[in-house]
Amino acid sequence: MNIIKTKNKGLLIVVSGPSGAGKGTINGELLKRNNNIWMSTSMTTREPRGNEQNGKEYFFVTKEEFEERIKNNQFLEYAVVHSGKYYGTPKDKIYDKLNSGIDVILEIDIQGALEIQQKISDALFIFIMPPSMRILKERLTNRGTESEEKVLERFKTAYKEINEFTKYNYVVVNDEVEKAVEKVEAIIKAEKCRVDRIEEVFLNNPEEKVHESLVDKDLIN
Ligand code: 5GP
């Protein structure tokens, strides 16, 4: 028998960072490498970009449909992010996954992250930081999926978002994807060892319990 039993529940991992910081690439790698991680697909009222498909990158819905879902309390969190567009995390599935021991990633903005902080106290908050604002601008421009005006709007939003990193538990600078993924994996591993994830300890009274159930008698004789 082990000395401690840790909670069997999955970890809710909130990943934020400005557009172009590389959250999507990092999360994609995490999913490929770890079969115990599931990523929630958000719902949005923005238009699909490039090759994006409904149900893959996002569920694309109308404003009316989104607002109907808000009324029916179907989101864990939601926010208006870019150009008045809604983005939200559908509630269904998340608790089932967590309760069956699967870690869940939410790739959401700072407003959503703050809402989750109020609701789920043991969630993990990771901020992905670009190496520099110049590199961020280049990444946004090179994506080539949006107009110059939209790129500029995202870049301005990025300035505001970067100031919020202190509200997160960890910050990972994405200068090299491989290294950034390793850091996120290390953070998740460390979180699983946190003392507050311990559910039960079988070592209350060393005089009695260790002797009876945990170790061979000759270890303490
Ligand atoms: P994009 O339009 O580039 O796909 O995403 C814009 C921003 O919306 C990103 O910062 C992304 O993390 C955020 N976002 C995506 N899904 C959600 C969501 O469900 N909730 C919130 N609050 N933000 C989201």
PDB file of C-alpha atoms and ligand atoms in Angstrom:
ATOM      1  CA  MET A   1       0.000   0.000   0.000  1.00  0.00           C
ATOM      2  CA  ASN A   2       1.220   3.543  -0.789  1.00  0.00           C
ATOM      3  CA  ILE A   3       1.722   6.041   2.007  1.00  0.00           C
ATOM      4  CA  ILE A   4      -0.399   8.677   0.272  1.00  0.00           C
ATOM      5  CA  LYS A   5      -3.354   8.637  -2.079  1.00  0.00           C
ATOM      6  CA  THR A   6      -3.631  11.620  -4.432  1.00  0.00           C
ATOM      7  CA  LYS A   7      -6.853  12.884  -5.960  1.00  0.00           C
ATOM      8  CA  ASN A   8      -7.911  10.930  -8.986  1.00  0.00           C
ATOM      9  CA  LYS A   9      -9.461  13.996 -10.597  1.00  0.00           C
ATOM     10  CA  GLY A  10      -8.021  15.493 -13.776  1.00  0.00           C
ATOM     11  CA  LEU A  11      -6.418  18.906 -13.721  1.00  0.00           C
ATOM     12  CA  LEU A  12      -8.129  21.882 -15.344  1.00  0.00           C
ATOM     13  CA  ILE A  13      -5.367  23.705 -17.225  1.00  0.00           C
ATOM     14  CA  VAL A  14      -6.116  27.212 -18.453  1.00  0.00           C
ATOM     15  CA  VAL A  15      -3.716  28.419 -21.135  1.00  0.00           C
ATOM     16  CA  SER A  16      -3.779  32.074 -22.196  1.00  0.00           C
ATOM     17  CA  GLY A  17      -1.528  34.465 -24.038  1.00  0.00           C
ATOM     18  CA  PRO A  18      -1.855  36.967 -26.847  1.00  0.00           C
ATOM     19  CA  SER A  19      -2.757  35.861 -30.380  1.00  0.00           C
ATOM     20  CA  GLY A  20       0.468  34.776 -32.048  1.00  0.00           C
ATOM     21  CA  ALA A  21       2.203  33.703 -28.818  1.00  0.00           C
ATOM     22  CA  GLY A  22       1.909  30.097 -29.950  1.00  0.00           C
ATOM     23  CA  LYS A  23      -0.656  28.661 -27.511  1.00  0.00           C
ATOM     24  CA  GLY A  24      -2.279  26.606 -30.256  1.00  0.00           C
ATOM     25  CA  THR A  25       0.984  25.012 -31.377  1.00  0.00           C
ATOM     26  CA  ILE A  26       2.034  24.217 -27.805  1.00  0.00           C
ATOM     27  CA  ASN A  27      -1.355  22.747 -26.917  1.00  0.00           C
ATOM     28  CA  GLY A  28      -1.395  20.708 -30.120  1.00  0.00           C
ATOM     29  CA  GLU A  29       1.958  19.161 -29.154  1.00  0.00           C
ATOM     30  CA  LEU A  30       0.767  18.462 -25.615  1.00  0.00           C
ATOM     31  CA  LEU A  31      -2.242  16.605 -27.000  1.00  0.00           C
ATOM     32  CA  LYS A  32      -0.092  14.556 -29.382  1.00  0.00           C
ATOM     33  CA  ARG A  33       2.308  13.523 -26.633  1.00  0.00           C
ATOM     34  CA  ASN A  34      -0.119  12.869 -23.764  1.00  0.00           C
ATOM     35  CA  ASN A  35      -3.161  10.690 -24.169  1.00  0.00           C
ATOM     36  CA  ASN A  36      -4.515  11.694 -20.775  1.00  0.00           C
ATOM     37  CA  ILE A  37      -5.144  15.279 -21.916  1.00  0.00           C
ATOM     38  CA  TRP A  38      -8.301  16.522 -23.627  1.00  0.00           C
ATOM     39  CA  MET A  39      -8.806  19.960 -25.090  1.00  0.00           C
ATOM     40  CA  SER A  40     -12.137  21.703 -24.970  1.00  0.00           C
ATOM     41  CA  THR A  41     -13.428  23.136 -28.272  1.00  0.00           C
ATOM     42  CA  SER A  42     -14.759  26.647 -27.741  1.00  0.00           C
ATOM     43  CA  MET A  43     -17.754  28.221 -29.386  1.00  0.00           C
ATOM     44  CA  THR A  44     -17.481  31.562 -31.177  1.00  0.00           C
ATOM     45  CA  THR A  45     -19.447  34.010 -33.272  1.00  0.00           C
ATOM     46  CA  ARG A  46     -16.396  35.053 -35.311  1.00  0.00           C
ATOM     47  CA  GLU A  47     -16.006  33.929 -38.928  1.00  0.00           C
ATOM     48  CA  PRO A  48     -13.860  30.851 -39.687  1.00  0.00           C
ATOM     49  CA  ARG A  49     -10.303  31.798 -40.733  1.00  0.00           C
ATOM     50  CA  GLY A  50      -8.305  30.068 -43.488  1.00  0.00           C
ATOM     51  CA  ASN A  51      -8.944  26.309 -43.372  1.00  0.00           C
ATOM     52  CA  GLU A  52     -10.732  26.290 -40.023  1.00  0.00           C
ATOM     53  CA  GLN A  53     -13.545  23.775 -39.750  1.00  0.00           C
ATOM     54  CA  ASN A  54     -16.676  23.795 -37.634  1.00  0.00           C
ATOM     55  CA  GLY A  55     -16.190  21.478 -34.632  1.00  0.00           C
ATOM     56  CA  LYS A  56     -12.408  21.355 -35.022  1.00  0.00           C
ATOM     57  CA  GLU A  57     -10.862  24.721 -34.135  1.00  0.00           C
ATOM     58  CA  TYR A  58     -14.199  26.101 -32.891  1.00  0.00           C
ATOM     59  CA  PHE A  59     -17.922  25.575 -33.074  1.00  0.00           C
ATOM     60  CA  PHE A  60     -18.947  28.525 -35.242  1.00  0.00           C
ATOM     61  CA  VAL A  61     -22.426  29.794 -34.369  1.00  0.00           C
ATOM     62  CA  THR A  62     -24.538  32.896 -34.880  1.00  0.00           C
ATOM     63  CA  LYS A  63     -24.839  35.659 -32.287  1.00  0.00           C
ATOM     64  CA  GLU A  64     -28.473  34.623 -31.679  1.00  0.00           C
ATOM     65  CA  GLU A  65     -27.510  31.006 -31.030  1.00  0.00           C
ATOM     66  CA  PHE A  66     -24.690  32.039 -28.709  1.00  0.00           C
ATOM     67  CA  GLU A  67     -26.966  34.347 -26.720  1.00  0.00           C
ATOM     68  CA  GLU A  68     -29.581  31.599 -26.440  1.00  0.00           C
ATOM     69  CA  ARG A  69     -26.908  29.342 -24.931  1.00  0.00           C
ATOM     70  CA  ILE A  70     -25.888  32.078 -22.481  1.00  0.00           C
ATOM     71  CA  LYS A  71     -29.514  32.266 -21.340  1.00  0.00           C
ATOM     72  CA  ASN A  72     -29.586  28.500 -20.873  1.00  0.00           C
ATOM     73  CA  ASN A  73     -26.425  28.616 -18.750  1.00  0.00           C
ATOM     74  CA  GLN A  74     -24.503  26.345 -21.111  1.00  0.00           C
ATOM     75  CA  PHE A  75     -21.101  28.015 -20.755  1.00  0.00           C
ATOM     76  CA  LEU A  76     -18.505  27.510 -18.051  1.00  0.00           C
ATOM     77  CA  GLU A  77     -17.289  30.998 -19.036  1.00  0.00           C
ATOM     78  CA  TYR A  78     -17.643  33.304 -22.017  1.00  0.00           C
ATOM     79  CA  ALA A  79     -16.345  36.702 -23.072  1.00  0.00           C
ATOM     80  CA  VAL A  80     -16.421  39.237 -25.860  1.00  0.00           C
ATOM     81  CA  VAL A  81     -12.870  39.104 -27.182  1.00  0.00           C
ATOM     82  CA  HIS A  82     -12.093  40.605 -30.616  1.00  0.00           C
ATOM     83  CA  SER A  83     -14.331  43.055 -32.532  1.00  0.00           C
ATOM     84  CA  GLY A  84     -17.363  42.362 -30.399  1.00  0.00           C
ATOM     85  CA  LYS A  85     -17.257  38.619 -31.076  1.00  0.00           C
ATOM     86  CA  TYR A  86     -18.300  36.116 -28.436  1.00  0.00           C
ATOM     87  CA  TYR A  87     -16.068  33.223 -27.391  1.00  0.00           C
ATOM     88  CA  GLY A  88     -17.148  30.661 -24.781  1.00  0.00           C
ATOM     89  CA  THR A  89     -16.345  27.308 -23.191  1.00  0.00           C
ATOM     90  CA  PRO A  90     -19.266  24.855 -23.424  1.00  0.00           C
ATOM     91  CA  LYS A  91     -19.908  23.290 -20.021  1.00  0.00           C
ATOM     92  CA  ASP A  92     -20.920  19.835 -21.182  1.00  0.00           C
ATOM     93  CA  LYS A  93     -18.145  17.200 -21.123  1.00  0.00           C
ATOM     94  CA  ILE A  94     -15.686  19.214 -18.996  1.00  0.00           C
ATOM     95  CA  TYR A  95     -16.752  17.869 -15.594  1.00  0.00           C
ATOM     96  CA  ASP A  96     -17.132  14.320 -16.969  1.00  0.00           C
ATOM     97  CA  LYS A  97     -13.573  14.411 -18.263  1.00  0.00           C
ATOM     98  CA  LEU A  98     -12.170  15.837 -15.016  1.00  0.00           C
ATOM     99  CA  ASN A  99     -14.080  13.337 -12.899  1.00  0.00           C
ATOM    100  CA  SER A 100     -12.745  10.454 -14.944  1.00  0.00           C
ATOM    101  CA  GLY A 101      -9.172  11.585 -14.284  1.00  0.00           C
ATOM    102  CA  ILE A 102      -8.499  13.270 -17.633  1.00  0.00           C
ATOM    103  CA  ASP A 103      -6.709  16.635 -17.689  1.00  0.00           C
ATOM    104  CA  VAL A 104      -8.609  19.319 -19.567  1.00  0.00           C
ATOM    105  CA  ILE A 105      -7.010  22.243 -21.420  1.00  0.00           C
ATOM    106  CA  LEU A 106      -8.917  25.469 -21.988  1.00  0.00           C
ATOM    107  CA  GLU A 107      -7.273  27.836 -24.461  1.00  0.00           C
ATOM    108  CA  ILE A 108      -9.065  31.042 -23.515  1.00  0.00           C
ATOM    109  CA  ASP A 109      -8.436  34.739 -23.022  1.00  0.00           C
ATOM    110  CA  ILE A 110      -7.687  36.570 -19.798  1.00  0.00           C
ATOM    111  CA  GLN A 111     -11.322  37.519 -19.113  1.00  0.00           C
ATOM    112  CA  GLY A 112     -12.315  33.865 -19.326  1.00  0.00           C
ATOM    113  CA  ALA A 113      -9.353  32.834 -17.159  1.00  0.00           C
ATOM    114  CA  LEU A 114     -10.400  35.276 -14.432  1.00  0.00           C
ATOM    115  CA  GLU A 115     -13.929  33.880 -14.520  1.00  0.00           C
ATOM    116  CA  ILE A 116     -12.582  30.340 -14.099  1.00  0.00           C
ATOM    117  CA  GLN A 117     -10.440  31.522 -11.149  1.00  0.00           C
ATOM    118  CA  GLN A 118     -13.644  32.514  -9.370  1.00  0.00           C
ATOM    119  CA  LYS A 119     -15.346  29.198 -10.117  1.00  0.00           C
ATOM    120  CA  ILE A 120     -12.673  26.493  -9.919  1.00  0.00           C
ATOM    121  CA  SER A 121     -10.151  27.110  -7.186  1.00  0.00           C
ATOM    122  CA  ASP A 122      -7.763  24.279  -8.019  1.00  0.00           C
ATOM    123  CA  ALA A 123      -7.350  25.054 -11.737  1.00  0.00           C
ATOM    124  CA  LEU A 124      -3.856  25.698 -13.119  1.00  0.00           C
ATOM    125  CA  PHE A 125      -3.193  28.951 -14.987  1.00  0.00           C
ATOM    126  CA  ILE A 126      -0.378  29.168 -17.533  1.00  0.00           C
ATOM    127  CA  PHE A 127       0.465  32.284 -19.556  1.00  0.00           C
ATOM    128  CA  ILE A 128       2.297  31.817 -22.876  1.00  0.00           C
ATOM    129  CA  MET A 129       4.511  34.808 -23.600  1.00  0.00           C
ATOM    130  CA  PRO A 130       6.067  35.669 -26.983  1.00  0.00           C
ATOM    131  CA  PRO A 131       9.857  36.250 -26.869  1.00  0.00           C
ATOM    132  CA  SER A 132       9.384  39.880 -28.014  1.00  0.00           C
ATOM    133  CA  MET A 133       6.708  42.197 -29.377  1.00  0.00           C
ATOM    134  CA  ARG A 134       8.589  42.360 -32.691  1.00  0.00           C
ATOM    135  CA  ILE A 135       8.429  38.576 -33.088  1.00  0.00           C
ATOM    136  CA  LEU A 136       4.757  38.618 -32.115  1.00  0.00           C
ATOM    137  CA  LYS A 137       3.982  41.192 -34.830  1.00  0.00           C
ATOM    138  CA  GLU A 138       5.892  39.106 -37.393  1.00  0.00           C
ATOM    139  CA  ARG A 139       4.012  35.942 -36.438  1.00  0.00           C
ATOM    140  CA  LEU A 140       0.637  37.692 -36.701  1.00  0.00           C
ATOM    141  CA  THR A 141       1.507  39.209 -40.073  1.00  0.00           C
ATOM    142  CA  ASN A 142       3.006  36.003 -41.467  1.00  0.00           C
ATOM    143  CA  ARG A 143      -0.119  33.979 -40.681  1.00  0.00           C
ATOM    144  CA  GLY A 144      -1.600  35.757 -43.682  1.00  0.00           C
ATOM    145  CA  THR A 145      -5.144  34.839 -42.710  1.00  0.00           C
ATOM    146  CA  GLU A 146      -6.315  38.309 -41.760  1.00  0.00           C
ATOM    147  CA  SER A 147      -6.424  41.865 -43.053  1.00  0.00           C
ATOM    148  CA  GLU A 148      -3.783  44.380 -42.007  1.00  0.00           C
ATOM    149  CA  GLU A 149      -6.404  46.143 -39.924  1.00  0.00           C
ATOM    150  CA  LYS A 150      -7.304  42.954 -37.995  1.00  0.00           C
ATOM    151  CA  VAL A 151      -3.611  42.151 -37.424  1.00  0.00           C
ATOM    152  CA  LEU A 152      -3.114  45.619 -35.954  1.00  0.00           C
ATOM    153  CA  GLU A 153      -6.157  45.192 -33.694  1.00  0.00           C
ATOM    154  CA  ARG A 154      -4.830  41.854 -32.380  1.00  0.00           C
ATOM    155  CA  PHE A 155      -1.412  43.417 -31.849  1.00  0.00           C
ATOM    156  CA  LYS A 156      -2.898  46.250 -29.784  1.00  0.00           C
ATOM    157  CA  THR A 157      -4.933  43.764 -27.727  1.00  0.00           C
ATOM    158  CA  ALA A 158      -1.695  41.809 -27.148  1.00  0.00           C
ATOM    159  CA  TYR A 159      -0.116  44.822 -25.428  1.00  0.00           C
ATOM    160  CA  LYS A 160      -2.971  44.943 -22.929  1.00  0.00           C
ATOM    161  CA  GLU A 161      -3.046  41.177 -22.398  1.00  0.00           C
ATOM    162  CA  ILE A 162       0.662  40.880 -21.670  1.00  0.00           C
ATOM    163  CA  ASN A 163       0.270  43.124 -18.637  1.00  0.00           C
ATOM    164  CA  GLU A 164      -2.040  40.562 -17.070  1.00  0.00           C
ATOM    165  CA  PHE A 165       0.449  37.707 -16.821  1.00  0.00           C
ATOM    166  CA  THR A 166       0.893  38.193 -13.067  1.00  0.00           C
ATOM    167  CA  LYS A 167      -2.626  36.837 -12.546  1.00  0.00           C
ATOM    168  CA  TYR A 168      -1.431  33.405 -13.709  1.00  0.00           C
ATOM    169  CA  ASN A 169       0.467  30.727 -11.769  1.00  0.00           C
ATOM    170  CA  TYR A 170       3.173  30.224 -14.397  1.00  0.00           C
ATOM    171  CA  VAL A 171       4.600  32.025 -17.411  1.00  0.00           C
ATOM    172  CA  VAL A 172       6.305  30.224 -20.300  1.00  0.00           C
ATOM    173  CA  VAL A 173       8.216  32.177 -22.945  1.00  0.00           C
ATOM    174  CA  ASN A 174       7.696  30.539 -26.323  1.00  0.00           C
ATOM    175  CA  ASP A 175      10.992  31.169 -28.065  1.00  0.00           C
ATOM    176  CA  GLU A 176      11.323  27.554 -29.179  1.00  0.00           C
ATOM    177  CA  VAL A 177       8.279  25.302 -29.327  1.00  0.00           C
ATOM    178  CA  GLU A 178      10.051  22.153 -28.147  1.00  0.00           C
ATOM    179  CA  LYS A 179      11.407  23.871 -25.041  1.00  0.00           C
ATOM    180  CA  ALA A 180       8.112  25.587 -24.304  1.00  0.00           C
ATOM    181  CA  VAL A 181       6.230  22.256 -24.509  1.00  0.00           C
ATOM    182  CA  GLU A 182       8.757  20.636 -22.173  1.00  0.00           C
ATOM    183  CA  LYS A 183       8.250  23.457 -19.681  1.00  0.00           C
ATOM    184  CA  VAL A 184       4.469  23.120 -19.762  1.00  0.00           C
ATOM    185  CA  GLU A 185       4.770  19.351 -19.283  1.00  0.00           C
ATOM    186  CA  ALA A 186       7.073  19.931 -16.323  1.00  0.00           C
ATOM    187  CA  ILE A 187       4.583  22.375 -14.794  1.00  0.00           C
ATOM    188  CA  ILE A 188       1.754  19.854 -15.136  1.00  0.00           C
ATOM    189  CA  LYS A 189       3.876  17.119 -13.545  1.00  0.00           C
ATOM    190  CA  ALA A 190       4.809  19.395 -10.659  1.00  0.00           C
ATOM    191  CA  GLU A 191       1.178  20.386 -10.103  1.00  0.00           C
ATOM    192  CA  LYS A 192       0.235  16.722  -9.731  1.00  0.00           C
ATOM    193  CA  CYS A 193       2.673  16.478  -6.824  1.00  0.00           C
ATOM    194  CA  ARG A 194       1.201  19.397  -4.934  1.00  0.00           C
ATOM    195  CA  VAL A 195       0.469  18.672  -1.317  1.00  0.00           C
ATOM    196  CA  ASP A 196      -3.100  19.891  -1.680  1.00  0.00           C
ATOM    197  CA  ARG A 197      -3.797  17.127  -4.194  1.00  0.00           C
ATOM    198  CA  ILE A 198      -3.269  14.553  -1.479  1.00  0.00           C
ATOM    199  CA  GLU A 199      -6.574  13.012  -0.522  1.00  0.00           C
ATOM    200  CA  GLU A 200      -5.539  10.572   2.160  1.00  0.00           C
ATOM    201  CA  VAL A 201      -2.456   9.754   4.183  1.00  0.00           C
ATOM    202  CA  PHE A 202      -1.967   6.329   5.686  1.00  0.00           C
ATOM    203  CA  LEU A 203       0.588   7.474   8.192  1.00  0.00           C
ATOM    204  CA  ASN A 204      -1.307   9.097  11.025  1.00  0.00           C
ATOM    205  CA  ASN A 205       0.384   7.457  13.936  1.00  0.00           C
ATOM    206  CA  PRO A 206       3.847   6.150  13.254  1.00  0.00           C
ATOM    207  CA  GLU A 207       3.816   3.982  16.372  1.00  0.00           C
ATOM    208  CA  GLU A 208       0.832   1.978  15.225  1.00  0.00           C
ATOM    209  CA  LYS A 209       0.068   2.383  11.548  1.00  0.00           C
ATOM    210  CA  VAL A 210       3.523   2.192  10.084  1.00  0.00           C
ATOM    211  CA  HIS A 211       4.130  -0.913  12.088  1.00  0.00           C
ATOM    212  CA  GLU A 212       0.873  -2.552  11.131  1.00  0.00           C
ATOM    213  CA  SER A 213       0.286  -1.776   7.535  1.00  0.00           C
ATOM    214  CA  LEU A 214       3.140  -0.134   5.766  1.00  0.00           C
ATOM    215  CA  VAL A 215       6.535  -1.573   6.416  1.00  0.00           C
ATOM    216  CA  ASP A 216       8.115  -4.828   7.316  1.00  0.00           C
ATOM    217  CA  LYS A 217       8.608  -5.198  11.026  1.00  0.00           C
ATOM    218  CA  ASP A 218      12.328  -5.589  10.662  1.00  0.00           C
ATOM    219  CA  LEU A 219      12.584  -2.082   9.185  1.00  0.00           C
ATOM    220  CA  ILE A 220      11.803  -0.517  12.536  1.00  0.00           C
ATOM    221  CA  ASN A 221      13.147  -3.136  14.854  1.00  0.00           C
TER     222      ASN A 221
HETATM  223  P1  5GP B   1      -8.802  33.601 -32.229  1.00  0.00           P
HETATM  224  O1  5GP B   1      -9.867  34.456 -32.843  1.00  0.00           O
HETATM  225  O2  5GP B   1      -7.421  34.055 -32.598  1.00  0.00           O
HETATM  226  O3  5GP B   1      -8.998  32.150 -32.513  1.00  0.00           O
HETATM  227  O4  5GP B   1      -8.906  33.755 -30.642  1.00  0.00           O
HETATM  228  C1  5GP B   1      -8.936  34.990 -30.070  1.00  0.00           C
HETATM  229  C2  5GP B   1      -8.819  34.889 -28.558  1.00  0.00           C
HETATM  230  O5  5GP B   1      -9.974  34.276 -28.023  1.00  0.00           O
HETATM  231  C3  5GP B   1      -7.647  34.089 -28.072  1.00  0.00           C
HETATM  232  O6  5GP B   1      -7.004  34.821 -27.058  1.00  0.00           O
HETATM  233  C4  5GP B   1      -8.278  32.852 -27.522  1.00  0.00           C
HETATM  234  O7  5GP B   1      -7.516  32.293 -26.471  1.00  0.00           O
HETATM  235  C5  5GP B   1      -9.593  33.384 -27.011  1.00  0.00           C
HETATM  236  N1  5GP B   1     -10.600  32.325 -26.841  1.00  0.00           N
HETATM  237  C6  5GP B   1     -10.785  31.224 -27.597  1.00  0.00           C
HETATM  238  N2  5GP B   1     -11.779  30.486 -27.094  1.00  0.00           N
HETATM  239  C7  5GP B   1     -12.229  31.109 -25.996  1.00  0.00           C
HETATM  240  C8  5GP B   1     -13.234  30.823 -25.018  1.00  0.00           C
HETATM  241  O8  5GP B   1     -13.931  29.816 -25.062  1.00  0.00           O
HETATM  242  N3  5GP B   1     -13.396  31.724 -24.022  1.00  0.00           N
HETATM  243  C9  5GP B   1     -12.656  32.854 -23.922  1.00  0.00           C
HETATM  244  N4  5GP B   1     -12.887  33.649 -22.877  1.00  0.00           N
HETATM  245  N5  5GP B   1     -11.693  33.151 -24.804  1.00  0.00           N
HETATM  246  C10 5GP B   1     -11.480  32.297 -25.833  1.00  0.00           C
END
